[in-house]
CSV table of C-alpha atoms and ligand atoms in Angstrom, one decimal:
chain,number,residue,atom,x,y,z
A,951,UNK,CA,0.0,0.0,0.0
A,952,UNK,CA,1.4,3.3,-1.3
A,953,UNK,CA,-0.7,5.8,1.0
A,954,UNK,CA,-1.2,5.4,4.4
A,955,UNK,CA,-4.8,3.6,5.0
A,956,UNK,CA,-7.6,6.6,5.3
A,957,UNK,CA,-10.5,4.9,5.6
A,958,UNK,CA,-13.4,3.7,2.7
A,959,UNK,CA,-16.3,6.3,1.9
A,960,UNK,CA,-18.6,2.8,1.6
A,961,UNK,CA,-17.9,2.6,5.2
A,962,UNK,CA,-18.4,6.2,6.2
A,963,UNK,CA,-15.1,8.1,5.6
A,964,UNK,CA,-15.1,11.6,3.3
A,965,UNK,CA,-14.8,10.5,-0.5
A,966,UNK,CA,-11.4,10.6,-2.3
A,967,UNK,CA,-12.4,12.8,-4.4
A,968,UNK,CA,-14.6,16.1,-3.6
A,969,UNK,CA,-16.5,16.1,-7.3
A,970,UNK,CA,-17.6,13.5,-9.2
A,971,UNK,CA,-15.4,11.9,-11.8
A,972,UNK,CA,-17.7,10.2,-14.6
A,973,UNK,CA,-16.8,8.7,-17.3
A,974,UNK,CA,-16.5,9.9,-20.6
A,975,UNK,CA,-13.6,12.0,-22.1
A,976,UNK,CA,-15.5,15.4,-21.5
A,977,UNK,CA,-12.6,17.6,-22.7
A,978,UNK,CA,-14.2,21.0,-23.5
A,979,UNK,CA,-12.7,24.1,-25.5
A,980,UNK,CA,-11.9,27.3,-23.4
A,981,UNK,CA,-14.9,29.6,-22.7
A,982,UNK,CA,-13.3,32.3,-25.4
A,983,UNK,CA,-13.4,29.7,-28.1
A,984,UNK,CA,-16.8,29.1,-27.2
A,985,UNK,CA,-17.9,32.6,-27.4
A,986,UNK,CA,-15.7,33.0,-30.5
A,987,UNK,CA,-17.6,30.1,-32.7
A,988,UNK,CA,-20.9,31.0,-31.3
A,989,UNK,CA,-20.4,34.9,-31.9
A,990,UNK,CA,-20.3,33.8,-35.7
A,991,UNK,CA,-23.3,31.4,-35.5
A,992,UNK,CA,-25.4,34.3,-34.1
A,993,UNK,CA,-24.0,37.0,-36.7
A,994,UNK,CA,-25.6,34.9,-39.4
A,995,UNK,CA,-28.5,33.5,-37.7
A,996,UNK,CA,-28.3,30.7,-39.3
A,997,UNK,CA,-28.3,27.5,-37.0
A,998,UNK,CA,-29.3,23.9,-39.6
A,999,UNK,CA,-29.4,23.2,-42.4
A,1000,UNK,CA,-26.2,22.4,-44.4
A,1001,UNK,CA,-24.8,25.5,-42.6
A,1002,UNK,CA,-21.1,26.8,-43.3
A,1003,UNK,CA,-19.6,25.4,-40.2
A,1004,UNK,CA,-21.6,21.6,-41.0
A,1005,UNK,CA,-19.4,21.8,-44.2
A,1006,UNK,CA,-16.7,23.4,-43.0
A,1007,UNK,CA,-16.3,20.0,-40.4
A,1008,UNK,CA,-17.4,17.5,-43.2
A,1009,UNK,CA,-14.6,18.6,-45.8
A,1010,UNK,CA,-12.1,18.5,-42.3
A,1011,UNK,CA,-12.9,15.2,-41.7
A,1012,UNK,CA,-12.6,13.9,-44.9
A,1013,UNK,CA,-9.2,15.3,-45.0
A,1014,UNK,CA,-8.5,14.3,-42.2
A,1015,UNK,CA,-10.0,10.7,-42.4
A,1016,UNK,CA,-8.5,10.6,-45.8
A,1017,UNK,CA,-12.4,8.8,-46.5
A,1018,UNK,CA,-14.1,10.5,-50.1
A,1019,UNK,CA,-17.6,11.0,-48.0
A,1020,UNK,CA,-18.2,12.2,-44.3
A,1021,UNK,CA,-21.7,13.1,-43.6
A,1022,UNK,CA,-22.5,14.4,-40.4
A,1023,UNK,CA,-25.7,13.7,-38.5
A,1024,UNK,CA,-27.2,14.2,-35.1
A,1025,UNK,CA,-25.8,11.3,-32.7
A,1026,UNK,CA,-24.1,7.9,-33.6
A,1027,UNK,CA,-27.3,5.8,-33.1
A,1028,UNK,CA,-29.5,7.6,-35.7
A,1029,UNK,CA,-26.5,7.4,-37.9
A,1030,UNK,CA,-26.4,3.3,-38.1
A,1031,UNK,CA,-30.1,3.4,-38.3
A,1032,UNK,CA,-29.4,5.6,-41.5
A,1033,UNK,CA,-26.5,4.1,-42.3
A,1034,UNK,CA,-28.0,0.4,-42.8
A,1035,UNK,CA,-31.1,1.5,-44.2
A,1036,UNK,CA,-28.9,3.3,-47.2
A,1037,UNK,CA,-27.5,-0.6,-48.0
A,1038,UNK,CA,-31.0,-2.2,-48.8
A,1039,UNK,CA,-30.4,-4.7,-46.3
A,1040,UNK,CA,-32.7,-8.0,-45.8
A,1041,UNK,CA,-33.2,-10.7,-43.1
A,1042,UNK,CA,-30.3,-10.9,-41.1
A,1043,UNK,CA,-26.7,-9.4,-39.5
A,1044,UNK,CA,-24.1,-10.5,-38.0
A,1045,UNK,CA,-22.7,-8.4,-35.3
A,1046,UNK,CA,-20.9,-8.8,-32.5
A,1047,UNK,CA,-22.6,-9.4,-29.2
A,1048,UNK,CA,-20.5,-7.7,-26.8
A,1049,UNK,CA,-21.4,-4.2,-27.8
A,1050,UNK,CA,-23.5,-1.3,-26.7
A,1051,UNK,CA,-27.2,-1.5,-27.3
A,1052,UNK,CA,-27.5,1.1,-30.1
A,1053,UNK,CA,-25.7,-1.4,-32.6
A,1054,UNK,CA,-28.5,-3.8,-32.3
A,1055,UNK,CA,-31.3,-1.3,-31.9
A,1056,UNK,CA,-30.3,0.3,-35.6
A,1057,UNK,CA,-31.0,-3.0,-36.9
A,1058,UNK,CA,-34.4,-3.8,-35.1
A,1059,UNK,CA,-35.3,-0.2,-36.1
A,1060,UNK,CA,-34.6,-1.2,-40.4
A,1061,UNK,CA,-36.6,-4.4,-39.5
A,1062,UNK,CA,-33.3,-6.9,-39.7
A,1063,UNK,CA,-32.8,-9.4,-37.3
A,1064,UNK,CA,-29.4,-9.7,-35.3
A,1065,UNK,CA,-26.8,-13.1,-35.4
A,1066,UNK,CA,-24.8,-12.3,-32.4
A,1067,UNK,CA,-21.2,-13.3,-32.2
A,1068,UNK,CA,-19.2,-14.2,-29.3
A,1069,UNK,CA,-16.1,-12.5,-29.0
A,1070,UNK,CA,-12.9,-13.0,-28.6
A,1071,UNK,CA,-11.9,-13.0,-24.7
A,1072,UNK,CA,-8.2,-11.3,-25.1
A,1073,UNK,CA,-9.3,-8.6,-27.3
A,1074,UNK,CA,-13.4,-8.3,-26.8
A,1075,UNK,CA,-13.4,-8.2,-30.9
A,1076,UNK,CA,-15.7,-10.2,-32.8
A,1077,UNK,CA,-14.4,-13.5,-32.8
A,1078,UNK,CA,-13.7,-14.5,-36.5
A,1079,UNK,CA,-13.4,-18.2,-36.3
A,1080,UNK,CA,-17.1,-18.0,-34.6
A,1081,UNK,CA,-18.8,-15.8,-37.8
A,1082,UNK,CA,-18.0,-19.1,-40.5
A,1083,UNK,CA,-21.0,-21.3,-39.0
A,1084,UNK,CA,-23.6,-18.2,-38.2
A,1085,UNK,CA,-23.4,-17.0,-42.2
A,1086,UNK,CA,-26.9,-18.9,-43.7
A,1087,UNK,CA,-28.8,-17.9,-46.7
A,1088,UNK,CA,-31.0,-15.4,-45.0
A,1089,UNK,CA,-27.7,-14.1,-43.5
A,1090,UNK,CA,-27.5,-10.2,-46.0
A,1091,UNK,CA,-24.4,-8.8,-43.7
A,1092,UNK,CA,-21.6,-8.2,-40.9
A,1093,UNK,CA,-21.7,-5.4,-38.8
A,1094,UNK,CA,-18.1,-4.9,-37.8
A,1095,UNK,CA,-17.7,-3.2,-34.1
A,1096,UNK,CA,-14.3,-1.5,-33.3
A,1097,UNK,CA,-14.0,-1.7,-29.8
A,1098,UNK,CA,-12.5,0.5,-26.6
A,1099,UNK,CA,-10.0,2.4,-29.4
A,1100,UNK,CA,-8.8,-1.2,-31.2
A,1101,UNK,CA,-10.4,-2.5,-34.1
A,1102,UNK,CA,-11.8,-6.3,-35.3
A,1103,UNK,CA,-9.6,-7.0,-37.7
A,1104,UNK,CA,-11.4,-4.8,-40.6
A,1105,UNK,CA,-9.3,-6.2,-43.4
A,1106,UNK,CA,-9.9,-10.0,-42.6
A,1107,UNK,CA,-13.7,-9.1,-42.1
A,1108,UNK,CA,-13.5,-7.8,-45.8
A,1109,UNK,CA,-12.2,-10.6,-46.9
A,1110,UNK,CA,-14.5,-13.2,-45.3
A,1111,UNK,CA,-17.0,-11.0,-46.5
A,1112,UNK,CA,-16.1,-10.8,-50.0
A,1113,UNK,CA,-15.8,-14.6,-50.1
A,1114,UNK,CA,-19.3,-15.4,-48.6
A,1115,UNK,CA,-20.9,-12.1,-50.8
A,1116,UNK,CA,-21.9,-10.2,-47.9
A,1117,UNK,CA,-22.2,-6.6,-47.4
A,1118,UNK,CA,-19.8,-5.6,-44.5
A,1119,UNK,CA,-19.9,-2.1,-42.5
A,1120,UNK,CA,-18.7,-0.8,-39.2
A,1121,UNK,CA,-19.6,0.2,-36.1
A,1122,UNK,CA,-16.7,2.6,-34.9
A,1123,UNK,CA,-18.6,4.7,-32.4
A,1124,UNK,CA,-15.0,4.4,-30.1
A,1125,UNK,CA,-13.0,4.4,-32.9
A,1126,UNK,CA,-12.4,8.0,-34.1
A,1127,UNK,CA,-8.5,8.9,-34.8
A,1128,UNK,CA,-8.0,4.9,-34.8
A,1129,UNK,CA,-5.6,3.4,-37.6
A,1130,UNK,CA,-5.0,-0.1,-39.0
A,1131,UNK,CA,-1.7,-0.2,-40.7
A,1132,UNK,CA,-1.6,3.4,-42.4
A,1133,UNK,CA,-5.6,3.3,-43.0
A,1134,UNK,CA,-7.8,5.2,-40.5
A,1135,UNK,CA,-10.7,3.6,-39.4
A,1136,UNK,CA,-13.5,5.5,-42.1
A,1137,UNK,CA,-12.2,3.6,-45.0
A,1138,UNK,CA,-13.4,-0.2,-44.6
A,1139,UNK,CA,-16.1,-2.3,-45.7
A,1140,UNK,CA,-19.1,0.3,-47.0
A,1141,UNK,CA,-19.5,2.5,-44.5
A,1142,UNK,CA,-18.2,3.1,-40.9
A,1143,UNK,CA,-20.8,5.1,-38.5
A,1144,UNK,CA,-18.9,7.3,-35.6
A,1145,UNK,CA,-20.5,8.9,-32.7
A,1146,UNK,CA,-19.1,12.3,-31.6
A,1147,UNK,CA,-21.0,11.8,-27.8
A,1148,UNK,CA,-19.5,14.5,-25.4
A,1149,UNK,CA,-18.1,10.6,-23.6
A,1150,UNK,CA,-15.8,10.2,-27.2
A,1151,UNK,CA,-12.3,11.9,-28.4
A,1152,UNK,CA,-14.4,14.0,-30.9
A,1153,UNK,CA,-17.2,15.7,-29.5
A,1154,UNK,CA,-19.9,17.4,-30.7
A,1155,UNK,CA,-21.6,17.3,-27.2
A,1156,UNK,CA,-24.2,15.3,-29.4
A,1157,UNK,CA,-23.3,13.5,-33.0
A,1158,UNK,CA,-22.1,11.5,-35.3
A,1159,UNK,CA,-20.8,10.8,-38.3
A,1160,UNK,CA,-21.2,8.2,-41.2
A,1161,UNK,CA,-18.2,7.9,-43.6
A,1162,UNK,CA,-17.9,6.2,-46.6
A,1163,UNK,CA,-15.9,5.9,-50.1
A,1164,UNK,CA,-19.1,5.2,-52.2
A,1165,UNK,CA,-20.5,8.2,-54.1
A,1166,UNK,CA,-24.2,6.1,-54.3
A,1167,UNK,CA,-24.1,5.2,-50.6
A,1168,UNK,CA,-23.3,9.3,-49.9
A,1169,UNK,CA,-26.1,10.7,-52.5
A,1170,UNK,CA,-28.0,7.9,-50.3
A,1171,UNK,CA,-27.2,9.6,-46.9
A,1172,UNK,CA,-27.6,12.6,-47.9
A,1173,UNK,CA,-30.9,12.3,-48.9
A,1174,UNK,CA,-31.9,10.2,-45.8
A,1175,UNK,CA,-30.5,13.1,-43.7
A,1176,UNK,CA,-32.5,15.1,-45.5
A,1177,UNK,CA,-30.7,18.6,-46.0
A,1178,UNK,CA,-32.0,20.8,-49.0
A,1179,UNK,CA,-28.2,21.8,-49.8
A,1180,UNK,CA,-26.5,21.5,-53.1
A,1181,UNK,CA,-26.7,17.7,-53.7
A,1182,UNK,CA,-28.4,15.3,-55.9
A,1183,UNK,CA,-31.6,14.1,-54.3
A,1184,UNK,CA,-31.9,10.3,-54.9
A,1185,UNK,CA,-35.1,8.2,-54.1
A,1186,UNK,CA,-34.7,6.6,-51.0
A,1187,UNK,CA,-37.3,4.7,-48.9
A,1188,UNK,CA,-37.8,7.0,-45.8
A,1189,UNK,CA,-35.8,10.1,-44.6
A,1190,UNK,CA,-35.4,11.1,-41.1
A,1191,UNK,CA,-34.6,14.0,-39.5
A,1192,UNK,CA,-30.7,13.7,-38.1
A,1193,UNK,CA,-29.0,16.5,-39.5
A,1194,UNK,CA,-26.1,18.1,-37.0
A,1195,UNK,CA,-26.6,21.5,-36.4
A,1196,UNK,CA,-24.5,24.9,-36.3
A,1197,UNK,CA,-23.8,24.7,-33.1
A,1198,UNK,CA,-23.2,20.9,-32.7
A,1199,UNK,CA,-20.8,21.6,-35.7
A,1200,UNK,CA,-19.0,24.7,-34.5
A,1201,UNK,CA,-17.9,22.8,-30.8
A,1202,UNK,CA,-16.7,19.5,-33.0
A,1203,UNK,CA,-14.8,21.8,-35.4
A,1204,UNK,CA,-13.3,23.4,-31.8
A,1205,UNK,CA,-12.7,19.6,-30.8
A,1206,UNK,CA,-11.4,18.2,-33.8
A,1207,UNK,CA,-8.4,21.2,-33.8
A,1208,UNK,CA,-7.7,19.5,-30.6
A,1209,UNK,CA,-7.6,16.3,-31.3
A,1210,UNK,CA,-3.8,15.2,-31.7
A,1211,UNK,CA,-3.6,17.1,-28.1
A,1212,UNK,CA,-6.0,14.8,-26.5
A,1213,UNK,CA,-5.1,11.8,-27.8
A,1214,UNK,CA,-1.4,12.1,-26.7
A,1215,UNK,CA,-3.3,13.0,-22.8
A,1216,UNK,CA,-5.1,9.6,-23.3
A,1217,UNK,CA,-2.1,7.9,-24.3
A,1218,UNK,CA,-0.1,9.4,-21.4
A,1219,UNK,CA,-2.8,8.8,-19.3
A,1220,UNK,CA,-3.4,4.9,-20.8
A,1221,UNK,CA,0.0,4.3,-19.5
A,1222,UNK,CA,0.2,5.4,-15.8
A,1223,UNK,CA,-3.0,3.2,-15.3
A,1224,UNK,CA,-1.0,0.6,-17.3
A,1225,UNK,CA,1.9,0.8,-14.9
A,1226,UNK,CA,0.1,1.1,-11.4
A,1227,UNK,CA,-3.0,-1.6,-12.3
A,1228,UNK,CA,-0.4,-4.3,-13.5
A,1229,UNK,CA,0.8,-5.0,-9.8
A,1230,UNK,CA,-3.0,-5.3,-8.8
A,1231,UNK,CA,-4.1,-9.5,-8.2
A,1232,UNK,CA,-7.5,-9.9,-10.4
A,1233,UNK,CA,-7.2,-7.1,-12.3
A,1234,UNK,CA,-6.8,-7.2,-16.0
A,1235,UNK,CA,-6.5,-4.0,-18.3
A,1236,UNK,CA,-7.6,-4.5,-21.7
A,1237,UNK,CA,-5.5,-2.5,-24.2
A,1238,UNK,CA,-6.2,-1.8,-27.2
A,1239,UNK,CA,-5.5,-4.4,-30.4
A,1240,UNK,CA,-5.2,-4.5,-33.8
A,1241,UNK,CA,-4.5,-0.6,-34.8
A,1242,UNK,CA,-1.5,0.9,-35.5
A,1243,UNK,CA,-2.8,4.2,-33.7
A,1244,UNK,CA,-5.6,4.1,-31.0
A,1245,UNK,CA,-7.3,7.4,-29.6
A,1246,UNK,CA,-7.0,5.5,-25.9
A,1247,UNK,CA,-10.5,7.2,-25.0
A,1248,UNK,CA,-11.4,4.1,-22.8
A,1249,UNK,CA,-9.6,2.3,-19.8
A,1250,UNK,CA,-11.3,-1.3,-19.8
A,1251,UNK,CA,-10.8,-3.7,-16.9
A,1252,UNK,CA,-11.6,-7.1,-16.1
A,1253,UNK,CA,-12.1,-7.9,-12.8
A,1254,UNK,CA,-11.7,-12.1,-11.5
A,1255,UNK,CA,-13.4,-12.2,-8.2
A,1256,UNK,CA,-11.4,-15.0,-6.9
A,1257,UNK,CA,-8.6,-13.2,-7.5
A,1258,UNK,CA,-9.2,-9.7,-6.2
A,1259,UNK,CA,-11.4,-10.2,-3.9
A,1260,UNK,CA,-14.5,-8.6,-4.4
A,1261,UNK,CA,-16.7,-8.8,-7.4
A,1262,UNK,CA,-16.9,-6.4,-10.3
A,1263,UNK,CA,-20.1,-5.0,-8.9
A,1264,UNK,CA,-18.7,-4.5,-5.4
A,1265,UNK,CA,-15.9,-2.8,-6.9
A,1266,UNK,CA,-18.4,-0.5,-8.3
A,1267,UNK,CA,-20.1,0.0,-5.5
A,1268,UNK,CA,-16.9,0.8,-3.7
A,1269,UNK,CA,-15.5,3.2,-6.1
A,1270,UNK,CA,-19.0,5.1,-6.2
A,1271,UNK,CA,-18.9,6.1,-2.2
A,1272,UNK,CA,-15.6,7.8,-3.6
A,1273,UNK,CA,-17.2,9.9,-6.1
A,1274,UNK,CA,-15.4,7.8,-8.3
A,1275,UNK,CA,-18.6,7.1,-11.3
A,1276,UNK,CA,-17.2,3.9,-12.9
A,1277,UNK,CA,-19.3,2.2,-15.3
A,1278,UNK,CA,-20.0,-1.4,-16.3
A,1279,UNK,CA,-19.9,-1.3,-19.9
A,1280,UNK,CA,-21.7,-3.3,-21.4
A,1281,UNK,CA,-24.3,-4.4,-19.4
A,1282,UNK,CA,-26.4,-6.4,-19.1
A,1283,UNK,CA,-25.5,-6.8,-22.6
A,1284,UNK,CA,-26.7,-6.4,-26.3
A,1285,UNK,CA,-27.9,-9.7,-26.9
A,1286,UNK,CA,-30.2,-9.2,-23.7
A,1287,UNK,CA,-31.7,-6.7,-26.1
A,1288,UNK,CA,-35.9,-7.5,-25.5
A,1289,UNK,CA,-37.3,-9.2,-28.4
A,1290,UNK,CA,-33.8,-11.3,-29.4
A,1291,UNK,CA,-33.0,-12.8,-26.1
A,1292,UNK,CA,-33.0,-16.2,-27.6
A,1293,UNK,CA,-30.8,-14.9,-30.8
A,1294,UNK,CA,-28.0,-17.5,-29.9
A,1295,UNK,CA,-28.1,-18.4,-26.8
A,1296,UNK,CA,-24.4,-19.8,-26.3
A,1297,UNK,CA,-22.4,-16.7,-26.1
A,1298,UNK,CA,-19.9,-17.8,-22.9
A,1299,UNK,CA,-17.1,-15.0,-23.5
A,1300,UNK,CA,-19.9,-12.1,-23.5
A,1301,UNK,CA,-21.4,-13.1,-20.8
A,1302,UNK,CA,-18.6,-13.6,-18.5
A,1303,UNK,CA,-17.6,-9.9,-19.5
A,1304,UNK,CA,-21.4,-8.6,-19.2
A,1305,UNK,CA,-20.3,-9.7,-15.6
A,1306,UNK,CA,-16.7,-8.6,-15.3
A,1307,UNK,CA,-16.0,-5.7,-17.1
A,1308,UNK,CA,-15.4,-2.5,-15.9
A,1309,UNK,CA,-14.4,1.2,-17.3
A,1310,UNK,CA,-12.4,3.8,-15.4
A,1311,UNK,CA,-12.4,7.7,-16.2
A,1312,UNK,CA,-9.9,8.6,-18.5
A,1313,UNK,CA,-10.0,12.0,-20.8
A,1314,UNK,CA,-10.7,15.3,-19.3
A,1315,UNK,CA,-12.0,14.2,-15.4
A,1316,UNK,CA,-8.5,12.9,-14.5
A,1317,UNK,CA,-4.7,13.9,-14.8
A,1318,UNK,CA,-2.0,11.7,-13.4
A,1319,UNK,CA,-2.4,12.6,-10.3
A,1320,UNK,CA,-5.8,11.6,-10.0
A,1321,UNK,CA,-5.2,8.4,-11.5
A,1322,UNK,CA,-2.4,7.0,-9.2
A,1323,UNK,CA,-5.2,8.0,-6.3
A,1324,UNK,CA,-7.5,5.7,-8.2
A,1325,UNK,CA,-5.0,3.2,-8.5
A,1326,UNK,CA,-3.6,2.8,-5.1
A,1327,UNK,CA,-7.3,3.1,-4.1
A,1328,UNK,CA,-8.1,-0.4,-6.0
A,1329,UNK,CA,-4.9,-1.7,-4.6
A,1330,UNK,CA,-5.8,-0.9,-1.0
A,1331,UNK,CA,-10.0,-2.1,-1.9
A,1332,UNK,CA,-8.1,-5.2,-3.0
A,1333,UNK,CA,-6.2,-5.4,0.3
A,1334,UNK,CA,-8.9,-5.1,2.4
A,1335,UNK,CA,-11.1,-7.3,0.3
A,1336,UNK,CA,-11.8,-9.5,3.0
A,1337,UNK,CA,-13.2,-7.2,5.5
A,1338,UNK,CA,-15.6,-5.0,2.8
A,1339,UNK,CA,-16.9,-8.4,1.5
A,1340,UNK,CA,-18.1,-8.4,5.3
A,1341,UNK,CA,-19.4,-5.5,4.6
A,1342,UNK,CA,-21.2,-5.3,1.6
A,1343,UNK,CA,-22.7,-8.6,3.0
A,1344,UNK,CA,-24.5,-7.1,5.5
A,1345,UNK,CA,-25.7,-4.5,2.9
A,1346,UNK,CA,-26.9,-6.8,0.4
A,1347,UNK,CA,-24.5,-5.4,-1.8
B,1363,LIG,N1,-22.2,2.0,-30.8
B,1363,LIG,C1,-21.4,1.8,-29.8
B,1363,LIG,C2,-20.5,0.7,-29.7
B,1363,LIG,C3,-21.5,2.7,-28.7
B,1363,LIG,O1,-20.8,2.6,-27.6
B,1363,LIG,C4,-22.4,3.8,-28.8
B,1363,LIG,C5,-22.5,4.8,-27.7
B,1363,LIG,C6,-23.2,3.9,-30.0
B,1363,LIG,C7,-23.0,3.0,-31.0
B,1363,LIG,C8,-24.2,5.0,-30.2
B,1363,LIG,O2,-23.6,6.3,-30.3
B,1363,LIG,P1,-24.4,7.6,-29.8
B,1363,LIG,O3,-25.8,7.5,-30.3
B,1363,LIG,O4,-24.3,7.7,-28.3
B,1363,LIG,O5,-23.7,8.8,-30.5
B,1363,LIG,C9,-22.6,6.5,-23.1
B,1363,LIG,C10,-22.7,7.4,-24.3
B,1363,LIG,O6,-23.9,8.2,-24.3
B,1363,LIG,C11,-22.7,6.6,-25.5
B,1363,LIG,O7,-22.3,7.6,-26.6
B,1363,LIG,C12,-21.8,5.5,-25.5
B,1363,LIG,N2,-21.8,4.7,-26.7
B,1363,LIG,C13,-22.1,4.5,-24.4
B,1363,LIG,C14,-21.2,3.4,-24.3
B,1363,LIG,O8,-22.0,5.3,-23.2
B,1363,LIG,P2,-24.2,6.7,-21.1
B,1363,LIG,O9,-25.7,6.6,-21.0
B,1363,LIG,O10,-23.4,5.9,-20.2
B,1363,LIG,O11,-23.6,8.2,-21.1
B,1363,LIG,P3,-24.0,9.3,-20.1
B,1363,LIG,O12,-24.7,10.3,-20.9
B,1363,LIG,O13,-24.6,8.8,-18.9
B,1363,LIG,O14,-22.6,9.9,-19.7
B,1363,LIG,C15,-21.6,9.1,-19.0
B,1363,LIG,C16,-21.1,9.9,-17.8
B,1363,LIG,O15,-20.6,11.1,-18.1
B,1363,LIG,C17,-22.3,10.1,-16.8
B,1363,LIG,O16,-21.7,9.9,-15.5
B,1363,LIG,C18,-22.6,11.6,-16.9
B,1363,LIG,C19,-21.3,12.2,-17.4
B,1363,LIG,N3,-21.4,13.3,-18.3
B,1363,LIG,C20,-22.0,13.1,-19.5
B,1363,LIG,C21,-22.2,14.2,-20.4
B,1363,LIG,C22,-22.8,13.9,-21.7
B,1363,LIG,C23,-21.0,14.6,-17.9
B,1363,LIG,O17,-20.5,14.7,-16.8
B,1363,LIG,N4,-21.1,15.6,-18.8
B,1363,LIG,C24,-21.7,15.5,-20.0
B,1363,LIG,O18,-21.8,16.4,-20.8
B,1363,LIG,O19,-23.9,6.3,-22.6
């Protein structure tokens, strides 16, 4: 134990930390760069609608993303609704089943019906060896997920894609800033659908983005959107409302500027928890696989009971009398989604990490120091496992 023994706020001592610390990345431009974008946005009272500052961020992004297409829309989950109705898609997708709840609600909101996949335990990727024996005749696609700032193997799920004549596109809601080799996550399969949650690298405080290299799949989008801009209009089957606005646009141009600087924090940050949570019994920190670059926006832990001591939830419920909000992504889990609860019911790996998995705050909330406090916190919980599992007993906890 680093720091002498002070006492847990679960049994009645003053929280670690004064203020909440949630999770989410949460970095926000100064005040003056606020006032600055907005200043402009008032001048011109003009606030939707294919605004300067919406194309100002889509022609950045595609430079930046090096993708042909980025079309911007209100929040990730309306954008893989959109994204999937653009692709014509029929009977069923496989996806996989470790993932937040908006992948499988875009599909049950385009009528498809989800194949989950187990994942793989090291990584929490889609398992490829699993996808082989799920792929039937009513089977129309794979919905790739990149995962906690890694990715699934993109190139490998374009090739199993191409060999069984699927359409393949992405989930990469955590994967903004994320390369594979020297290709940034944007550019694979037919599509790739971001989120730009205030919780992700690139904010937008709400929004998303769907990126893609096909000029039919764009005109598509674009008229799905719908924006009355300078476009072609296309026939599509139904349009929603999910255009970003002005002011959505102006803070993610502010956050994009800053990107580079926030993913080296993360990085920096990645790595103390890397160093201090290594030397903690039961604790395993996931890091991120199969990219070349990752944005680092989560830290993801698994947590072995018999190992540490308490459970995953008890750790929670620890770390919450500290002001400390950690979260159990995913739970209890996209395939409990109501309505496909008996889509495959073997899925072992998921449902140990439904059970297991944890997230701490990294991003904007913390700095080092804060994180070797959370650190030697867990290590000291973990020492005194024994006598809070007494505890939490007697709570019911
Ligand atoms: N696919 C995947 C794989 C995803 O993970 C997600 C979303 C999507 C698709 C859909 O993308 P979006 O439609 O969301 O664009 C969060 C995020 O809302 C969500 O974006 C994210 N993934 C999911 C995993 O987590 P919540 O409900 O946990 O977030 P929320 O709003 O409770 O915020 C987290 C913590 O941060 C809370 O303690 C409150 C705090 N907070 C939040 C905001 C927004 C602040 O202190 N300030 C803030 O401004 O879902």
């Amino acid at each position: 134990m680093n720091n002498l023994y002070r006492g847990f706020g679960i049994l009645g001592a003053e929280p670690l930390f004064e203020k909440t610390i949630p999770i989410g990345q949460l970095y926000f431009p100064s005040w003056e760069r606020y006032e600055n974008a907005f200043r402009g946005i008032f001048e011109r009272q003009y606030y939707n609608n294919n605004g300067p500052l919406l194309s100002q961020l889509e022609n950045k992004l595609q430079e930046f993303l090096g993708v042909k297409h980025a079309i911007c829309v209100s929040n990730g989950t309306l954008g893989l609704m959109m994204g999937i109705d653009a692709l014509n898609l029929s009977g069923k997708v496989i996806l996989p089943s470790f993932t937040f709840i908006a992948s499988v609600q875009a599909l049950s909101w385009t009528g498809l019906e989800p194949v989950f996949c187990d994942v793989d335990p090291a990584t929490h990727q889609i398992d490829l060896n699993k996808i082989d024996e799920l792929i039937d005749d009513d089977v129309s696609a794979i919905m790739g997920v990149n995962l906690w700032g890694g990715a699934c193997n993109p190139l490998a799920l374009e090739r199993l894609a191409k060999k069984h004549n699927l359409e393949l596109f992405f989930d990469s809601a955590h994967g903004f800033g994320c390369q594979v080799g020297d290709r940034k996550l944007a550019n694979f399969g037919c599509l790739e659908v971001f989120s730009f949650h205030a919780t992700k690298i690139l904010s937008a405080t709400e929004g998303g983005c769907i990126c893609t290299n096909d000029d039919d799949i764009s005109s598509r989008l674009r008229s799905i959107r719908p924006s009355y801009g300078d476009y072609e209009q296309v026939d599509v089957l139904r349009v929603a409302n999910a255009r970003m606005s002005e002011a959505q646009a102006a803070i993610a141009l502010m956050s994009l500027e800053d990107f580079d600087a926030n993913r080296h924090n993360n990085e920096v940050l990645f790595h103390v928890y890397e160093a201090h949570l290594n030397n903690i019994p039961g604790i395993r920190l996931i890091k991120p696989e199969g990219v070349t670059v990752s944005n680092y926006q989560y830290v993801v832990c698994e947590i072995d009971k018999q190992a540490f001591g308490l459970s995953r939830d008890q750790l929670i419920s620890v770390l919450h009398a500290e002001n400390i909000i950690a979260r159990r992504y995913f739970y209890p889990g996209a395939h409990r989604t109501i309505g496909f609860e008996n889509n495959n019911a073997n899925l072992p790996v998921t449902d140990k990490l439904c059970s297991t998995c944890l997230q701490l705050p990294i991003g904007a909330m913390v700095d080092e120091g804060k994180i070797e406090k959370i650190c030697d916190l867990i290590s000291q919980i973990q020492e005194m496992s024994d006598s809070l599992t007494t505890h939490l007993n007697a709570r019911g906890a």
